[in-house]
CSV table of C-alpha atoms and ligand atoms in Angstrom, one decimal:
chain,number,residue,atom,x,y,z
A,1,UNK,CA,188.6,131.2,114.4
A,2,UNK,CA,192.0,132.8,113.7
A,3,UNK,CA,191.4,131.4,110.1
A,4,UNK,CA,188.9,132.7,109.1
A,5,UNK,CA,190.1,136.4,110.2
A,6,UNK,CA,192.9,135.5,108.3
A,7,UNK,CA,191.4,134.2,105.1
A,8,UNK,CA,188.7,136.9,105.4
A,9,UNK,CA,191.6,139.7,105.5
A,10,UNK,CA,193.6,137.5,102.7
A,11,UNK,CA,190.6,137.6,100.2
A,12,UNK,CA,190.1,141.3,100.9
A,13,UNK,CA,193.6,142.2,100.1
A,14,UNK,CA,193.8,139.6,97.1
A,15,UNK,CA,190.5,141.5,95.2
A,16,UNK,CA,191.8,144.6,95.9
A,17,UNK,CA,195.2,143.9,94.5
A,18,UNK,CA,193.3,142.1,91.0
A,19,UNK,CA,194.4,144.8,88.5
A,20,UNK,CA,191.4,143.1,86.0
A,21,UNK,CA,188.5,140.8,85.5
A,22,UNK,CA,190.3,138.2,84.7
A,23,UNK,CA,192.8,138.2,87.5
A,24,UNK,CA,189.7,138.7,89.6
A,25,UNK,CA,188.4,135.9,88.8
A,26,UNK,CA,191.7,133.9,89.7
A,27,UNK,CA,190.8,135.5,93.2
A,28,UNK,CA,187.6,134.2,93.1
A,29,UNK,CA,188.3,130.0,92.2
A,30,UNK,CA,191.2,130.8,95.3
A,31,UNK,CA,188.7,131.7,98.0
A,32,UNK,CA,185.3,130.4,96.8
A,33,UNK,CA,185.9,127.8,94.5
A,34,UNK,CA,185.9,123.4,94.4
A,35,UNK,CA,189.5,123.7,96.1
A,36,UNK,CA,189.3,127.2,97.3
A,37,UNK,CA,190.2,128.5,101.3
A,38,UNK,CA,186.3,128.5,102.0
A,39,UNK,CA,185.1,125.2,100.8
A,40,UNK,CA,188.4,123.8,102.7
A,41,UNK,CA,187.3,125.3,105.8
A,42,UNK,CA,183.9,123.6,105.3
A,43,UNK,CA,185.2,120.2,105.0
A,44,UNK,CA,186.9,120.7,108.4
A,45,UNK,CA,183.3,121.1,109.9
A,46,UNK,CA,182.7,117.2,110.0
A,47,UNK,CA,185.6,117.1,112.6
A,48,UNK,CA,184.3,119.0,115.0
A,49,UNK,CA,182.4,118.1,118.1
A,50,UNK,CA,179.1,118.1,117.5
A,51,UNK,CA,178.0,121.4,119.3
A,52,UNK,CA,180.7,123.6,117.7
A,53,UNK,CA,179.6,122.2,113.9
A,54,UNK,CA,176.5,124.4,113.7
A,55,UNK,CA,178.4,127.9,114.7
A,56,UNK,CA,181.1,127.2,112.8
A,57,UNK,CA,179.3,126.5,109.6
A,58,UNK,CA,177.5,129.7,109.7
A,59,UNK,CA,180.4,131.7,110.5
A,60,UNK,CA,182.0,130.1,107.2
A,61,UNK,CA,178.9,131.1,105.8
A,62,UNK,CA,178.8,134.5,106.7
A,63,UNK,CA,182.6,134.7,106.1
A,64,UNK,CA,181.5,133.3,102.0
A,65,UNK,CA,178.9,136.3,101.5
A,66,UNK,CA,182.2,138.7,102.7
A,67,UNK,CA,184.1,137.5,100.3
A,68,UNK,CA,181.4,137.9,97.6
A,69,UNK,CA,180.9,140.8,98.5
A,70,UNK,CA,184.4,141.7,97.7
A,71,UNK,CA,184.5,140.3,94.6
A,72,UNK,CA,181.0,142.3,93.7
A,73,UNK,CA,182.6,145.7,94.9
A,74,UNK,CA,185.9,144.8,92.9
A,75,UNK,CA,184.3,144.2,90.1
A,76,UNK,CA,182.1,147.1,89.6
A,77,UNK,CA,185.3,149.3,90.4
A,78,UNK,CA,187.4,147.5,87.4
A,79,UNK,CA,183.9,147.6,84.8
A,80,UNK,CA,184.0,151.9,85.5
A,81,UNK,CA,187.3,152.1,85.1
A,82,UNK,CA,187.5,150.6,81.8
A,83,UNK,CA,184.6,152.3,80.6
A,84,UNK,CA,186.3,155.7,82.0
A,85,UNK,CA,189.7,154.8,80.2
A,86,UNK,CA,187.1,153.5,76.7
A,87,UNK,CA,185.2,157.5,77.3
A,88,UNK,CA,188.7,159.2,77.8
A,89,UNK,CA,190.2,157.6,74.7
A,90,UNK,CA,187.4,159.2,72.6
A,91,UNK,CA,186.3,156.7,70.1
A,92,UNK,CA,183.2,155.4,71.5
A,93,UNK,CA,179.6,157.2,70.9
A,94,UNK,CA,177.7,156.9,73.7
A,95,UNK,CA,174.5,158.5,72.3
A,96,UNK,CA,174.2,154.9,70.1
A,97,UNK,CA,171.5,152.7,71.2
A,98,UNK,CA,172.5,150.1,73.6
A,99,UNK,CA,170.1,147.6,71.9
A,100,UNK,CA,170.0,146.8,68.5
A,101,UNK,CA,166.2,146.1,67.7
A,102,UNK,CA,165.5,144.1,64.5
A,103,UNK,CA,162.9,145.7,62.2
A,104,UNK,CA,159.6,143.5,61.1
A,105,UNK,CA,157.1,144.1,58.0
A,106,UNK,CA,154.1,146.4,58.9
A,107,UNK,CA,150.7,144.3,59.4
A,108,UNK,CA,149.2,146.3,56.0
A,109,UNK,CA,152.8,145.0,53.6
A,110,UNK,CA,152.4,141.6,55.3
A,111,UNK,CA,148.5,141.2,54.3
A,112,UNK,CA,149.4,143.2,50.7
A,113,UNK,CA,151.9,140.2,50.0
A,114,UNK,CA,149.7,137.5,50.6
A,115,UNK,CA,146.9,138.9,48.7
A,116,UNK,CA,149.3,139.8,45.5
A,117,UNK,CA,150.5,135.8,46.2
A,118,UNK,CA,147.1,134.6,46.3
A,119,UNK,CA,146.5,135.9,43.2
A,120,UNK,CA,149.3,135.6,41.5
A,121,UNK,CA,148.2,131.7,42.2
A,122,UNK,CA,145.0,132.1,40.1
A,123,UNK,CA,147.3,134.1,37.1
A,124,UNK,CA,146.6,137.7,37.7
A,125,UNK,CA,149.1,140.6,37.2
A,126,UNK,CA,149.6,143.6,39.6
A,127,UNK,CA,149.1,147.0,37.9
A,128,UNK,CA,149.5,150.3,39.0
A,129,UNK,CA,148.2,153.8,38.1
A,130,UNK,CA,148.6,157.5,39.6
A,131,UNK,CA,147.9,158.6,42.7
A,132,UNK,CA,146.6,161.8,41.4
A,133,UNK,CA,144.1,161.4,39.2
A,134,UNK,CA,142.2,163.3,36.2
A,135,UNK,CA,137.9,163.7,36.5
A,136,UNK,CA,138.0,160.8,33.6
A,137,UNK,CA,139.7,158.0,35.2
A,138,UNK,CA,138.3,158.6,38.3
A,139,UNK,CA,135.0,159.4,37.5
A,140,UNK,CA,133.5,159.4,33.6
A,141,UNK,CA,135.0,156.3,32.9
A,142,UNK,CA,133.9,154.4,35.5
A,143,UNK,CA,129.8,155.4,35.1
A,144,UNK,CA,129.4,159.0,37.2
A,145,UNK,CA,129.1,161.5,34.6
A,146,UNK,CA,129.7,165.0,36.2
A,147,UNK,CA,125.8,166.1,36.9
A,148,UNK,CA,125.4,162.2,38.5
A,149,UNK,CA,124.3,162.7,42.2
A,150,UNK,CA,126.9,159.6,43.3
A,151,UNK,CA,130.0,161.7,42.6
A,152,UNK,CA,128.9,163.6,45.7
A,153,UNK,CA,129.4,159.7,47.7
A,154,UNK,CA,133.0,160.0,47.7
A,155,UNK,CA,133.9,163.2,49.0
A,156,UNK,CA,136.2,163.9,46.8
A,157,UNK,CA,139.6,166.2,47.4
A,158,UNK,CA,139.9,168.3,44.3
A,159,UNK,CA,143.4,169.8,44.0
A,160,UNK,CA,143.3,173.4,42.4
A,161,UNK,CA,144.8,172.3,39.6
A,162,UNK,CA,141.3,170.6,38.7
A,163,UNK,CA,142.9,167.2,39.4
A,164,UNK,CA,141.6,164.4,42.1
A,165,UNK,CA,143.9,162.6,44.8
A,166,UNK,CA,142.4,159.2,43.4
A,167,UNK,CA,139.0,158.2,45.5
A,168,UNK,CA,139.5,154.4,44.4
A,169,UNK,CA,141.9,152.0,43.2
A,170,UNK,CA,138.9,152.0,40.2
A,171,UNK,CA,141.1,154.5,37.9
A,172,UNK,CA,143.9,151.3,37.6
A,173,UNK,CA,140.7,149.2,36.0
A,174,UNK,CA,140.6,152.0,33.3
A,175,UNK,CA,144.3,152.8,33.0
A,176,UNK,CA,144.5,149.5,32.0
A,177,UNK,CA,141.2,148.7,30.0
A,178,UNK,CA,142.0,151.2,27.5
A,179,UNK,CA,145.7,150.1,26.9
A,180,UNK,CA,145.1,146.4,26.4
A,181,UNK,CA,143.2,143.7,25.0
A,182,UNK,CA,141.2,141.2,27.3
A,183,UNK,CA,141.1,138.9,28.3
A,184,UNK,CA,142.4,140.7,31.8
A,185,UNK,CA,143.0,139.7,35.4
A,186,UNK,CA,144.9,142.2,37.0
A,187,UNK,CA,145.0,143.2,40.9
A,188,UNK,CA,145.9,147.6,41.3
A,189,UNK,CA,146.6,147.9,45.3
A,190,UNK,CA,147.4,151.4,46.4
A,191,UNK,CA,146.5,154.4,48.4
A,192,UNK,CA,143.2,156.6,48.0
A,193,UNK,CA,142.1,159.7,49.3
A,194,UNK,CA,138.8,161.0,50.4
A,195,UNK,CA,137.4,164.2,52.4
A,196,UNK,CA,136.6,161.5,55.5
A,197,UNK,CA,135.9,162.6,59.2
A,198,UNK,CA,138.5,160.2,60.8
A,199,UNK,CA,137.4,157.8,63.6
A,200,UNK,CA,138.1,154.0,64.1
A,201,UNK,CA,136.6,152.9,60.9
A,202,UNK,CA,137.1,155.7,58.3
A,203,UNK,CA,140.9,157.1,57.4
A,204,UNK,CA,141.1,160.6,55.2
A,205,UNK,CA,144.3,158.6,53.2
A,206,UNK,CA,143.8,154.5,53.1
A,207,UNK,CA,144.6,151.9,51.2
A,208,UNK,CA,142.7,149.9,48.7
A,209,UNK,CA,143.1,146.7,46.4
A,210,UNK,CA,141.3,146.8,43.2
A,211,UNK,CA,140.8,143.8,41.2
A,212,UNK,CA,139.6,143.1,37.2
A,213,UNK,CA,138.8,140.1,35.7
A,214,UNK,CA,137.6,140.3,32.0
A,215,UNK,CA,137.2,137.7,29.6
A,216,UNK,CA,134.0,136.0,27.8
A,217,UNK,CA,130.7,134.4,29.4
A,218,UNK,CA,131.9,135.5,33.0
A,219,UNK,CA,129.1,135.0,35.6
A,220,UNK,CA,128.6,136.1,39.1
A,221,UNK,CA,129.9,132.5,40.4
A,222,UNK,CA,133.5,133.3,39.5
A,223,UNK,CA,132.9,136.4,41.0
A,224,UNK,CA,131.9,134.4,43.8
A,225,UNK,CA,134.3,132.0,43.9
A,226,UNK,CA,137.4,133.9,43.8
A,227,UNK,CA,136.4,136.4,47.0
A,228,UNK,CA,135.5,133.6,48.8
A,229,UNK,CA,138.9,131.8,47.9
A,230,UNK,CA,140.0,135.4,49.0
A,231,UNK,CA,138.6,135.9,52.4
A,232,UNK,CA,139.1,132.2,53.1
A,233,UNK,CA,142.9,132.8,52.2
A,234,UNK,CA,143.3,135.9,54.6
A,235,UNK,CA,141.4,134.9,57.6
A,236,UNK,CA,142.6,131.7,57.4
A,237,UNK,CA,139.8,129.8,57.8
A,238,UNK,CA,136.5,128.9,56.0
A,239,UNK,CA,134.8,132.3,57.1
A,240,UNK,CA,130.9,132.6,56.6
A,241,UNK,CA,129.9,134.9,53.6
A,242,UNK,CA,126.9,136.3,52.2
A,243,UNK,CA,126.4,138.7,49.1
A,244,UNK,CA,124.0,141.4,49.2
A,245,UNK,CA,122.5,143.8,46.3
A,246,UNK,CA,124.3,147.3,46.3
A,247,UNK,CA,124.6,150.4,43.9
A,248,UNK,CA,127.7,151.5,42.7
A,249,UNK,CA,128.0,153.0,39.1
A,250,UNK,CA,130.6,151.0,37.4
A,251,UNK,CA,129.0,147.8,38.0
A,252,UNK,CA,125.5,146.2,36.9
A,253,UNK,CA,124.7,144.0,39.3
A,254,UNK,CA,126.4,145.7,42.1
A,255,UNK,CA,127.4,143.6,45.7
A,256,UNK,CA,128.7,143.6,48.5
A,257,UNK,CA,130.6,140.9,50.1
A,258,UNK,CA,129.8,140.4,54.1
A,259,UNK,CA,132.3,138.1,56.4
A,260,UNK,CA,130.5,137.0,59.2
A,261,UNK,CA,131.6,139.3,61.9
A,262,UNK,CA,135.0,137.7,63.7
A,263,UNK,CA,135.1,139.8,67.2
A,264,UNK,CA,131.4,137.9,67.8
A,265,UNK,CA,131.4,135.2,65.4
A,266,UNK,CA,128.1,136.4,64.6
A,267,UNK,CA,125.7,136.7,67.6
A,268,UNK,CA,125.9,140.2,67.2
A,269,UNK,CA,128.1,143.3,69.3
A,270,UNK,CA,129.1,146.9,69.0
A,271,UNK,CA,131.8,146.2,66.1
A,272,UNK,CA,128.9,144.7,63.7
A,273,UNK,CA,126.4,147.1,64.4
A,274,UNK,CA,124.7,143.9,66.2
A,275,UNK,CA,124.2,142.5,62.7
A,276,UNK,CA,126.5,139.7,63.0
A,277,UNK,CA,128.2,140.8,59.6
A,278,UNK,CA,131.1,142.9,58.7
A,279,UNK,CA,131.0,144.3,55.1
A,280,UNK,CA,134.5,144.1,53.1
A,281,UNK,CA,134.1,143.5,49.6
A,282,UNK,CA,132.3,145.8,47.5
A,283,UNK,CA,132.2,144.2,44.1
A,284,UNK,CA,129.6,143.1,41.2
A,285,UNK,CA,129.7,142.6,37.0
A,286,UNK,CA,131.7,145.5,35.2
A,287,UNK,CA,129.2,147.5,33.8
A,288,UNK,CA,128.8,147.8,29.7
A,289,UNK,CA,129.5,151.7,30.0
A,290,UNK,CA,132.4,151.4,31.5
A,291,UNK,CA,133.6,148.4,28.9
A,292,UNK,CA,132.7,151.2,26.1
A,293,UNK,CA,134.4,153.9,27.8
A,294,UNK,CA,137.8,151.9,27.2
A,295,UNK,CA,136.7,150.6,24.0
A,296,UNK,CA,135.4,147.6,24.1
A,297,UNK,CA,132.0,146.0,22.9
A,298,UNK,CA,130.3,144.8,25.8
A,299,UNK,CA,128.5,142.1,23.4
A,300,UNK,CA,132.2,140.6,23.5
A,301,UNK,CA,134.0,141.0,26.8
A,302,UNK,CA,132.1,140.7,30.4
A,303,UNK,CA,133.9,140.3,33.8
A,304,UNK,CA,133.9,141.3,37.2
A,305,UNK,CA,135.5,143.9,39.6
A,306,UNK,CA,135.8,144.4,43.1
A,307,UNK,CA,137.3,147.0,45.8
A,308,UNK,CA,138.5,146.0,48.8
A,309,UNK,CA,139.3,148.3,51.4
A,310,UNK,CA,142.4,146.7,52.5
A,311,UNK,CA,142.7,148.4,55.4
A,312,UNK,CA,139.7,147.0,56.7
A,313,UNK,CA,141.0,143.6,56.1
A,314,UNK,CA,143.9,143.8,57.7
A,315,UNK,CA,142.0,145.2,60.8
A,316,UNK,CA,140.1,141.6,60.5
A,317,UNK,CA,142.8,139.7,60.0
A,318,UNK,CA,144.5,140.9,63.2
A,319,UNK,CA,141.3,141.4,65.3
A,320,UNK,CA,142.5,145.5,65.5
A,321,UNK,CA,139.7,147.5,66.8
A,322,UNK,CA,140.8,150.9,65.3
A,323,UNK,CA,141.9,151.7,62.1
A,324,UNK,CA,144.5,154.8,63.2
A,325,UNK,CA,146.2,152.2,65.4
A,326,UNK,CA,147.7,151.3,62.1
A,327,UNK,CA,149.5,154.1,61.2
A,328,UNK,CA,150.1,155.8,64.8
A,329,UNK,CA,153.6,154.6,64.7
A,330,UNK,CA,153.4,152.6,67.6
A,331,UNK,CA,155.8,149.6,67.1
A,332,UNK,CA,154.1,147.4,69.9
A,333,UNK,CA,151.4,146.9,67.8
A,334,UNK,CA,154.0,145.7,65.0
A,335,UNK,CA,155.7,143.3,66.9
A,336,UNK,CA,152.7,141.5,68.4
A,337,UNK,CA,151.5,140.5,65.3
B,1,LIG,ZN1,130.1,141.4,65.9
């Protein structure tokens, strides 16, 4: 008994004396450790008679969490202090981050570089074009003369200057139809503006990816082919498709591309509309206007064009259910993908 008192008062004096970790943790191996005053006394249990062994053992026990306990208290003292004397000695910042958090691509660069590699793959160039745009590129060019009723579906922004935040990636297809020859197969990603109420599926600034192909005898199976190489590429799987008729000026026949819907793999829910289908791609055969308009004869050159609301896509691709989420800032969302 008189041992343990006296180890007990030993180990207390012993941490309190340890000027630093590691001499604390010499304290430590000499009380708790393989050879250490505790384990000793343990040993000696065996030698007792039988009906001492079981109080002894849990007063060496008890006398073990002491002793931890010691070391605990000691060590917090000696871990302030040397902050203290770091804090006194000035050079350390303590409004830094304690973490350093690694940054990661944003969901809408991540999808962008996979489309521009899938179609680098099948020899297409990216091109680029203003943001703000004039009435021609945006508008004349593509089809939608000033008096035409469909300039009215885009909702346009018109700055005061006269000019247009571009609508659609569309302007690129000019910009670059009137400074080169086909044959053309070029992909224009970017931003696009329009006068949008903004809920889950509609965003006043968004992104877009336009793509050209022109060359001769084109037909609506390439068209076909390379947006369903597309869609098959970014959802990763064989993903159902269907094309349906549509309107849109620039293009004669006009489509639009449908992806079964992913959230109910068709059967219908509030995401779809209960139509099973989501639509993605509008697209369809460059109309002849528009090949005049950059100068060139129609007889010669055919091809296709498309407009993908990227955005959307991405929003597919990562089963998001609201647009905003995208660009709300909140890094969870990041990360999880
Ligand atoms: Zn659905």
């Amino acid at each position: 008994m008189s041992d343990l008192g006296a180890i007990r008062d030993d180990a207390q004096a012993a941490t309190g004396a340890a000027g630093d970790l590691r001499a604390l943790d010499e304290v430590r191996v000499r009380f708790l450790g393989k050879k250490g005053a505790v384990k000793a006394l343990l040993k000696q249990t065996g030698k007792l008679p039988p009906e001492e062994r079981k109080g002894f053992g849990m007063q060496v026990n008890a006398l073990r969490g002491e002793v931890q306990a010691f070391l605990d208290a000691r060590k917090l003292e000696l871990e302030q202090a040397a902050q203290d004397a770091v804090l006194e000695a000035g050079w350390l910042d303590p409004t830094l981050p304690t973490e350093r958090q690694t940054g990661d691509l944003h969901p809408i660069t991540k999808v962008l570089m996979e489309v521009v590699d899938h179609f680098h793959g099948l020899g297409y160039e990216v091109a680029s074009g203003p943001e703000i745009e004039d009435a021609f590129h945006n508008f004349d060019a593509l089809n939608i003369p000033a008096n035409h009723p469909a300039r009215d579906v885009w909702d346009t922004f018109y700055l005061t200057s006269g000019e247009i935040p571009r609508t659609h990636t569309s302007s690129v297809q000019i910009r670059t139809m009137e400074n080169r020859q086909p044959p053309l197969r070029i992909i224009a990603p970017g931003k696009c503006f329009r006068n949008e109420t903004i809920d889950a599926t509609h965003l006043a600034a968004f992104n877009q990816c336009e793509g050209l192909f022109i060359d001769k005898d084109v037909t609506v199976g390439h068209l076909k082919a390379t947006l369903e190489g597309l869609v098959e590429r970014l959802m990763g799987y064989k993903v159902p498709t269907r094309f349906r008729p549509a309107f849109y000026p620039f293009v004669e026949p006009g489509l639009d591309l449908d992806i079964e819907c992913i959230f109910c793999k068709g059967s219908g829910c509030s995401i779809c509309k209960d139509s099973g289908w989501i639509e993605v791609i509008p697209c369809g055969m460059v109309h002849p206007n528009v090949l005049r308009a950059c100068g060139h004869d129609p007889d010669e050159w055919n091809g296709f064009a498309f407009g993908m609301g990227f955005d959307r896509m991405v929003m597919l691709r990562y089963g998001i259910d609201d647009l905003r989420r995208l660009y709300d800032g909140n890094l969870d969302l990041v990360r999880k993908l």
